[in-house]
mmCIF file of C-alpha atoms and ligand atoms in Angstrom:
data_model
loop_
_atom_site.group_PDB
_atom_site.id
_atom_site.type_symbol
_atom_site.label_atom_id
_atom_site.label_comp_id
_atom_site.label_asym_id
_atom_site.label_seq_id
_atom_site.Cartn_x
_atom_site.Cartn_y
_atom_site.Cartn_z
ATOM 1 C CA MET A 1 -6.675 -0.540 -28.129
ATOM 2 C CA ARG A 2 -3.909 -2.235 -25.989
ATOM 3 C CA ASN A 3 -5.125 -2.855 -22.509
ATOM 4 C CA ILE A 4 -2.752 -3.140 -19.480
ATOM 5 C CA LYS A 5 -3.259 -5.094 -16.399
ATOM 6 C CA ARG A 6 -3.545 -2.692 -13.380
ATOM 7 C CA HIS A 7 -5.138 -4.832 -10.543
ATOM 8 C CA ASP A 8 -4.983 -8.605 -9.590
ATOM 9 C CA ALA A 9 -8.200 -10.269 -8.713
ATOM 10 C CA SER A 10 -7.150 -10.317 -4.958
ATOM 11 C CA ASP A 11 -6.519 -6.613 -5.240
ATOM 12 C CA ILE A 12 -10.068 -6.032 -6.690
ATOM 13 C CA PHE A 13 -11.522 -8.422 -3.885
ATOM 14 C CA ILE A 14 -9.882 -6.814 -0.987
ATOM 15 C CA HIS A 15 -10.836 -3.168 -2.164
ATOM 16 C CA TRP A 16 -14.458 -4.013 -2.482
ATOM 17 C CA PHE A 17 -14.513 -6.210 0.708
ATOM 18 C CA ASN A 18 -12.720 -3.130 2.457
ATOM 19 C CA ALA A 19 -15.417 -0.653 1.061
ATOM 20 C CA GLY A 20 -18.314 -3.105 2.165
ATOM 21 C CA CYS A 21 -16.950 -3.421 5.677
ATOM 22 C CA TRP A 22 -16.435 0.439 5.894
ATOM 23 C CA LEU A 23 -20.047 1.034 4.797
ATOM 24 C CA VAL A 24 -21.381 -1.320 7.661
ATOM 25 C CA LEU A 25 -18.932 -0.131 10.243
ATOM 26 C CA LEU A 26 -19.730 3.549 9.386
ATOM 27 C CA VAL A 27 -23.321 2.961 9.699
ATOM 28 C CA THR A 28 -23.351 0.875 12.785
ATOM 29 C CA GLY A 29 -20.702 3.083 14.202
ATOM 30 C CA LEU A 30 -22.883 6.175 13.895
ATOM 31 C CA GLY A 31 -25.895 4.227 15.126
ATOM 32 C CA LEU A 32 -23.866 3.451 18.342
ATOM 33 C CA ILE A 33 -23.476 7.148 19.152
ATOM 34 C CA LYS A 34 -26.635 7.663 21.183
ATOM 35 C CA ASN A 35 -25.586 11.140 22.345
ATOM 36 C CA GLU A 36 -27.179 13.476 19.744
ATOM 37 C CA LYS A 37 -24.987 16.267 20.605
ATOM 38 C CA LEU A 38 -21.899 14.269 19.659
ATOM 39 C CA ASN A 39 -23.562 12.425 16.738
ATOM 40 C CA PRO A 40 -23.108 14.341 13.544
ATOM 41 C CA LEU A 41 -26.411 12.990 12.116
ATOM 42 C CA GLY A 42 -28.488 13.797 15.342
ATOM 43 C CA ALA A 43 -30.876 11.197 16.855
ATOM 44 C CA TRP A 44 -32.717 9.636 13.717
ATOM 45 C CA LEU A 45 -29.970 6.985 12.916
ATOM 46 C CA PRO A 46 -29.255 5.538 16.288
ATOM 47 C CA ASP A 47 -33.073 5.670 17.044
ATOM 48 C CA GLY A 48 -33.892 4.103 13.672
ATOM 49 C CA LEU A 49 -31.300 1.350 13.770
ATOM 50 C CA ARG A 50 -32.219 0.449 17.316
ATOM 51 C CA ALA A 51 -35.894 0.237 16.307
ATOM 52 C CA LEU A 52 -34.779 -1.957 13.373
ATOM 53 C CA PHE A 53 -32.883 -4.464 15.774
ATOM 54 C CA GLY A 54 -35.606 -4.863 18.300
ATOM 55 C CA GLY A 55 -35.874 -1.419 19.894
ATOM 56 C CA GLY A 56 -34.326 0.173 23.052
ATOM 57 C CA SER A 57 -31.270 -1.102 24.722
ATOM 58 C CA ALA A 58 -31.659 -4.492 23.207
ATOM 59 C CA GLY A 59 -31.617 -2.885 19.712
ATOM 60 C CA GLY A 60 -28.406 -1.068 20.648
ATOM 61 C CA ALA A 61 -26.697 -4.362 21.819
ATOM 62 C CA VAL A 62 -27.327 -6.105 18.444
ATOM 63 C CA LEU A 63 -25.862 -2.919 16.924
ATOM 64 C CA LEU A 64 -22.802 -3.313 18.889
ATOM 65 C CA VAL A 65 -22.386 -7.043 18.176
ATOM 66 C CA ILE A 66 -22.755 -6.294 14.291
ATOM 67 C CA HIS A 67 -20.067 -3.559 14.771
ATOM 68 C CA GLU A 68 -17.780 -5.719 16.638
ATOM 69 C CA VAL A 69 -18.218 -8.775 14.379
ATOM 70 C CA VAL A 70 -17.897 -6.821 11.037
ATOM 71 C CA GLY A 71 -14.618 -5.031 12.562
ATOM 72 C CA VAL A 72 -13.069 -8.444 13.428
ATOM 73 C CA LEU A 73 -13.936 -9.833 9.914
ATOM 74 C CA TRP A 74 -12.513 -6.687 8.341
ATOM 75 C CA VAL A 75 -9.140 -7.237 10.051
ATOM 76 C CA LEU A 76 -9.242 -10.972 9.423
ATOM 77 C CA GLY A 77 -9.974 -10.053 5.646
ATOM 78 C CA LEU A 78 -6.962 -7.739 5.558
ATOM 79 C CA LEU A 79 -4.699 -10.351 7.168
ATOM 80 C CA ALA A 80 -6.026 -12.971 4.577
ATOM 81 C CA TYR A 81 -5.099 -10.660 1.683
ATOM 82 C CA LEU A 82 -1.568 -10.035 3.041
ATOM 83 C CA ALA A 83 -1.136 -13.925 3.294
ATOM 84 C CA VAL A 84 -2.275 -14.434 -0.175
ATOM 85 C CA ASN A 85 -0.671 -11.418 -2.015
ATOM 86 C CA ALA A 86 2.219 -10.113 0.298
ATOM 87 C CA ARG A 87 3.898 -8.904 -2.772
ATOM 88 C CA GLY A 88 0.886 -6.735 -3.953
ATOM 89 C CA ALA A 89 0.735 -5.359 -0.512
ATOM 90 C CA ARG A 90 4.372 -4.381 -0.468
ATOM 91 C CA PHE A 91 4.121 -2.926 -3.786
ATOM 92 C CA PHE A 92 1.019 -0.882 -2.653
ATOM 93 C CA LEU A 93 2.944 0.474 0.494
ATOM 94 C CA LYS A 94 6.089 1.207 -1.313
ATOM 95 C CA GLU A 95 4.365 3.115 -4.103
ATOM 96 C CA ILE A 96 2.103 5.233 -1.788
ATOM 97 C CA PHE A 97 4.843 6.241 0.640
ATOM 98 C CA SER A 98 7.374 7.183 -2.174
ATOM 99 C CA VAL A 99 6.685 10.739 -2.965
ATOM 100 C CA ARG A 100 8.603 11.857 -5.924
ATOM 101 C CA PRO A 101 9.859 15.356 -7.047
ATOM 102 C CA GLY A 102 7.066 16.967 -9.110
ATOM 103 C CA ASP A 103 4.258 15.159 -6.930
ATOM 104 C CA PHE A 104 3.423 18.218 -4.837
ATOM 105 C CA LEU A 105 3.411 20.409 -8.045
ATOM 106 C CA TRP A 106 0.972 17.741 -9.390
ATOM 107 C CA LEU A 107 -1.394 18.137 -6.523
ATOM 108 C CA ILE A 108 -1.194 21.981 -6.394
ATOM 109 C CA ARG A 109 -1.925 22.194 -9.977
ATOM 110 C CA LYS A 110 -4.687 19.534 -10.052
ATOM 111 C CA MET A 111 -6.443 21.389 -7.339
ATOM 112 C CA GLY A 112 -6.140 24.644 -9.260
ATOM 113 C CA ARG A 113 -7.536 23.017 -12.230
ATOM 114 C CA MET A 114 -10.562 21.433 -10.497
ATOM 115 C CA THR A 115 -11.470 24.476 -8.335
ATOM 116 C CA LEU A 116 -10.294 27.663 -10.371
ATOM 117 C CA GLY A 117 -9.780 26.215 -13.726
ATOM 118 C CA ILE A 118 -6.167 27.275 -13.526
ATOM 119 C CA GLY A 119 -2.664 25.557 -13.425
ATOM 120 C CA GLY A 120 -0.124 24.521 -15.949
ATOM 121 C CA GLU A 121 0.859 21.133 -17.320
ATOM 122 C CA LEU A 122 0.591 18.358 -14.841
ATOM 123 C CA PRO A 123 3.842 16.604 -13.978
ATOM 124 C CA PRO A 124 3.842 13.009 -15.106
ATOM 125 C CA GLN A 125 2.778 10.443 -12.289
ATOM 126 C CA GLY A 126 3.547 6.767 -11.343
ATOM 127 C CA TYR A 127 1.371 3.953 -10.561
ATOM 128 C CA TYR A 128 -0.505 6.288 -8.270
ATOM 129 C CA ASN A 129 -0.964 10.101 -8.560
ATOM 130 C CA MET A 130 -0.116 12.250 -5.711
ATOM 131 C CA GLY A 131 -3.942 12.528 -4.722
ATOM 132 C CA GLN A 132 -4.340 8.791 -4.580
ATOM 133 C CA LYS A 133 -1.195 8.492 -2.605
ATOM 134 C CA ALA A 134 -2.206 11.095 0.114
ATOM 135 C CA PHE A 135 -5.673 9.190 0.590
ATOM 136 C CA ALA A 136 -4.051 5.917 0.699
ATOM 137 C CA GLN A 137 -1.568 7.084 3.329
ATOM 138 C CA ALA A 138 -4.350 8.418 5.247
ATOM 139 C CA SER A 139 -6.229 4.985 4.819
ATOM 140 C CA VAL A 140 -3.342 2.999 5.946
ATOM 141 C CA ALA A 141 -2.474 5.303 8.971
ATOM 142 C CA GLY A 142 -6.111 5.819 9.823
ATOM 143 C CA GLY A 143 -6.975 2.127 9.346
ATOM 144 C CA LEU A 144 -4.171 0.996 11.828
ATOM 145 C CA ALA A 145 -5.272 3.547 14.350
ATOM 146 C CA ILE A 146 -8.963 2.321 13.814
ATOM 147 C CA VAL A 147 -7.734 -1.271 14.474
ATOM 148 C CA LEU A 148 -5.724 -0.640 17.508
ATOM 149 C CA SER A 149 -8.000 1.630 19.207
ATOM 150 C CA GLY A 150 -10.971 -0.691 18.206
ATOM 151 C CA ALA A 151 -9.178 -3.657 19.828
ATOM 152 C CA VAL A 152 -8.877 -1.606 23.176
ATOM 153 C CA LEU A 153 -12.584 -0.839 22.946
ATOM 154 C CA LEU A 154 -13.407 -4.690 22.319
ATOM 155 C CA LEU A 155 -11.330 -5.719 25.193
ATOM 156 C CA SER A 156 -12.516 -2.919 27.426
ATOM 157 C CA ASP A 157 -15.726 -4.720 28.624
ATOM 158 C CA LYS A 158 -14.175 -8.132 29.169
ATOM 159 C CA LEU A 159 -10.491 -7.845 30.167
ATOM 160 C CA LEU A 160 -9.489 -4.411 31.038
ATOM 161 C CA PRO A 161 -9.741 -3.239 34.594
ATOM 162 C CA ALA A 162 -11.597 -0.175 35.621
ATOM 163 C CA ALA A 163 -8.365 1.568 36.210
ATOM 164 C CA ALA A 164 -8.005 1.448 32.410
ATOM 165 C CA THR A 165 -10.599 4.209 32.075
ATOM 166 C CA GLY A 166 -7.832 6.889 30.850
ATOM 167 C CA LEU A 167 -6.741 4.261 28.006
ATOM 168 C CA ILE A 168 -10.460 3.703 27.132
ATOM 169 C CA GLY A 169 -11.053 7.304 26.843
ATOM 170 C CA TRP A 170 -7.957 7.859 24.633
ATOM 171 C CA ALA A 171 -9.053 4.824 22.545
ATOM 172 C CA VAL A 172 -12.470 6.405 21.754
ATOM 173 C CA THR A 173 -11.017 9.699 20.888
ATOM 174 C CA LEU A 174 -8.481 8.042 18.527
ATOM 175 C CA HIS A 175 -11.316 5.839 16.936
ATOM 176 C CA TYR A 176 -13.472 8.920 16.142
ATOM 177 C CA LEU A 177 -10.475 10.995 14.811
ATOM 178 C CA ALA A 178 -9.212 8.391 12.509
ATOM 179 C CA VAL A 179 -12.638 7.482 11.231
ATOM 180 C CA GLY A 180 -13.200 11.322 10.613
ATOM 181 C CA LEU A 181 -9.796 11.595 8.759
ATOM 182 C CA VAL A 182 -10.407 8.663 6.413
ATOM 183 C CA PHE A 183 -13.965 9.493 5.958
ATOM 184 C CA ALA A 184 -13.012 13.039 4.778
ATOM 185 C CA GLY A 185 -10.596 11.538 2.295
ATOM 186 C CA LEU A 186 -13.197 9.040 1.236
ATOM 187 C CA LEU A 187 -15.511 11.591 0.099
ATOM 188 C CA VAL A 188 -12.895 12.968 -2.356
ATOM 189 C CA HIS A 189 -11.939 9.529 -3.176
ATOM 190 C CA ILE A 190 -15.328 8.552 -4.127
ATOM 191 C CA TYR A 191 -15.710 11.674 -6.223
ATOM 192 C CA MET A 192 -12.449 11.199 -8.160
ATOM 193 C CA ALA A 193 -12.809 7.403 -8.585
ATOM 194 C CA ALA A 194 -16.480 6.875 -9.358
ATOM 195 C CA ILE A 195 -17.924 10.371 -10.449
ATOM 196 C CA SER A 196 -15.189 12.338 -12.336
ATOM 197 C CA PRO A 197 -15.600 11.523 -16.043
ATOM 198 C CA GLU A 198 -11.799 11.627 -16.663
ATOM 199 C CA GLU A 199 -11.397 8.706 -14.381
ATOM 200 C CA LYS A 200 -13.944 6.349 -15.767
ATOM 201 C CA PRO A 201 -11.198 3.803 -16.954
ATOM 202 C CA GLY A 202 -9.718 3.786 -13.626
ATOM 203 C CA PHE A 203 -13.233 2.939 -12.030
ATOM 204 C CA ARG A 204 -13.977 0.195 -14.577
ATOM 205 C CA SER A 205 -10.329 -1.206 -13.762
ATOM 206 C CA MET A 206 -11.483 -1.859 -10.341
ATOM 207 C CA PHE A 207 -13.915 -4.489 -11.674
ATOM 208 C CA THR A 208 -12.117 -5.817 -14.898
ATOM 209 C CA GLY A 209 -8.363 -5.373 -13.672
ATOM 210 C CA HIS A 210 -7.201 -3.554 -16.824
ATOM 211 C CA VAL A 211 -6.925 0.036 -18.087
ATOM 212 C CA PRO A 212 -6.442 1.206 -21.812
ATOM 213 C CA ALA A 213 -2.904 2.060 -22.560
ATOM 214 C CA ASP A 214 -3.893 5.632 -23.604
ATOM 215 C CA TYR A 215 -5.160 6.297 -20.150
ATOM 216 C CA ALA A 216 -2.295 4.734 -18.406
ATOM 217 C CA ARG A 217 -0.037 7.089 -20.685
ATOM 218 C CA HIS A 218 -1.946 9.998 -19.769
ATOM 219 C CA HIS A 219 -2.665 9.726 -16.157
ATOM 220 C CA HIS A 220 0.239 7.378 -14.954
ATOM 221 C CA GLY A 221 3.134 8.085 -17.517
ATOM 222 C CA LEU A 222 5.879 7.095 -15.349
ATOM 223 C CA TRP A 223 4.313 3.740 -14.691
ATOM 224 C CA LEU A 224 3.811 3.105 -18.267
ATOM 225 C CA GLU A 225 7.532 4.027 -18.854
ATOM 226 C CA THR A 226 8.600 1.463 -16.339
ATOM 227 C CA LEU A 227 6.394 -1.202 -17.948
ATOM 228 C CA ASP A 228 7.711 -0.369 -21.337
ATOM 229 C CA SER A 229 11.465 -0.472 -20.238
ATOM 230 C CA SER A 230 10.962 -3.749 -18.546
ATOM 231 C CA GLY A 231 9.933 -4.872 -22.111
ATOM 232 C CA SER A 232 6.904 -6.793 -20.903
ATOM 233 C CA GLY A 233 4.300 -4.459 -22.293
ATOM 234 C CA GLU A 234 2.308 -5.648 -19.278
ATOM 235 C CA LYS A 235 2.564 -4.977 -15.537
ATOM 236 C CA GLY A 236 5.359 -7.558 -14.985
ATOM 237 C CA GLU A 237 7.702 -6.885 -12.136
ATOM 238 C CA THR A 238 6.542 -3.303 -11.943
ATOM 239 C CA GLY A 239 3.003 -3.942 -10.987
ATOM 240 C CA PRO A 240 1.354 -5.090 -7.773
ATOM 241 C CA ARG A 241 1.685 -8.774 -8.662
HETATM 242 C C1 LIG B 1 -18.144 3.503 -3.221
HETATM 243 C C2 LIG B 1 -16.935 3.440 -2.645
HETATM 244 C C3 LIG B 1 -15.659 3.303 -3.443
HETATM 245 C C4 LIG B 1 -15.273 3.621 -4.766
HETATM 246 C C5 LIG B 1 -16.323 3.701 -5.742
HETATM 247 C C6 LIG B 1 -13.782 3.150 -5.030
HETATM 248 C C7 LIG B 1 -13.291 3.370 -6.090
HETATM 249 C C8 LIG B 1 -11.875 3.071 -6.396
HETATM 250 C C9 LIG B 1 -11.261 2.979 -7.578
HETATM 251 C C10 LIG B 1 -12.058 2.951 -8.982
HETATM 252 C C11 LIG B 1 -9.850 2.633 -7.455
HETATM 253 C C12 LIG B 1 -8.779 2.440 -8.459
HETATM 254 C C13 LIG B 1 -8.121 3.510 -8.758
HETATM 255 C C14 LIG B 1 -6.870 3.194 -9.806
HETATM 256 O O1 LIG B 1 -6.150 2.247 -9.343
HETATM 257 O O2 LIG B 1 -6.832 3.553 -10.761
HETATM 258 C C15 LIG B 1 -9.645 2.681 -5.970
HETATM 259 C C16 LIG B 1 -8.579 2.649 -5.216
HETATM 260 C C17 LIG B 1 -8.276 2.595 -3.974
HETATM 261 N N1 LIG B 1 -9.422 2.597 -2.897
HETATM 262 FE FE1 LIG B 1 -11.326 2.763 -3.389
HETATM 263 N N2 LIG B 1 -13.432 3.169 -3.847
HETATM 264 C C18 LIG B 1 -14.383 3.010 -2.821
HETATM 265 C C19 LIG B 1 -14.190 2.956 -1.376
HETATM 266 C C20 LIG B 1 -13.072 2.831 -0.834
HETATM 267 C C21 LIG B 1 -12.821 2.804 0.657
HETATM 268 C C22 LIG B 1 -13.969 2.772 1.667
HETATM 269 C C23 LIG B 1 -11.520 2.753 0.795
HETATM 270 C C24 LIG B 1 -10.725 2.907 2.182
HETATM 271 C C25 LIG B 1 -11.225 3.439 3.336
HETATM 272 C C26 LIG B 1 -10.793 2.960 -0.279
HETATM 273 C C27 LIG B 1 -9.503 2.783 -0.632
HETATM 274 C C28 LIG B 1 -8.746 2.719 -1.759
HETATM 275 C C29 LIG B 1 -7.448 2.901 -1.908
HETATM 276 C C30 LIG B 1 -6.470 2.824 -0.730
HETATM 277 C C31 LIG B 1 -7.057 2.643 -3.334
HETATM 278 C C32 LIG B 1 -5.794 2.787 -4.016
HETATM 279 C C33 LIG B 1 -5.267 4.133 -3.996
HETATM 280 C C34 LIG B 1 -6.290 5.167 -4.806
HETATM 281 O O3 LIG B 1 -6.343 4.788 -5.853
HETATM 282 O O4 LIG B 1 -6.630 6.031 -4.215
HETATM 283 N N3 LIG B 1 -11.854 2.874 -1.415
HETATM 284 N N4 LIG B 1 -10.975 2.859 -5.260
#
């Protein structure tokens, strides 16, 4: 069966690098919320992680350094990806922010099918379906908000004057809200991408870079049409790279 290139090696690398950073940032970030009334997981995670890193306030300081260092590495990794594969990044942004007629109908029908088992034929989708686009839009907007608010928090100890307390308060609020938004989407993303049986070829493509043509025709028909009309039979000009 014909295989079609879907992801470049740099796309695959940045995806798993991003996922790894998210995991560490999420765990250490939740561990930093010492107030158990605010921490959705209560006290066990902050206490457990502090104990792991030397206990008490020294353990909290190590946790903060890990969170800050991985946060900075995450941003540097994303910038390095932009430098290596600017074309892939442009393709990604253009695709996720172009919503076509039929996309919302796809979303409504897909949700109807998955929850109630009802819904008509799904309108054909492009490189990303509308569910993937919605999550990717939230990740990009949420990611920007996390980076900007995180930068304010990183600088707050060192450079910002005491008068900037209001700004720091807003940065904390924005940081929490943006992480909450992306995390909510992430639960659906992980289910759809890694657990849902129909998406297994898409999951494998995040390691191999390729999907079977039949899967592409069924799930991303408009993408396959642009490939066929470009005559390349491969991703060519219409793919991320
Ligand atoms: C265990 C964790 C994860 C798994 C198993 C996973 C799996 C996948 C797979 C299989 C795809 C390819 C879909 C396709 O092109 O056919 C994908 C794409 C993507 N992933 Fe992940 N991912 C994970 C974590 C994350 C995280 C933490 C983020 C960002 C916060 C993220 C953001 C994206 C985005 C923006 C795309 C492209 C749009 C989309 O397909 O939804 N992923 N992921």
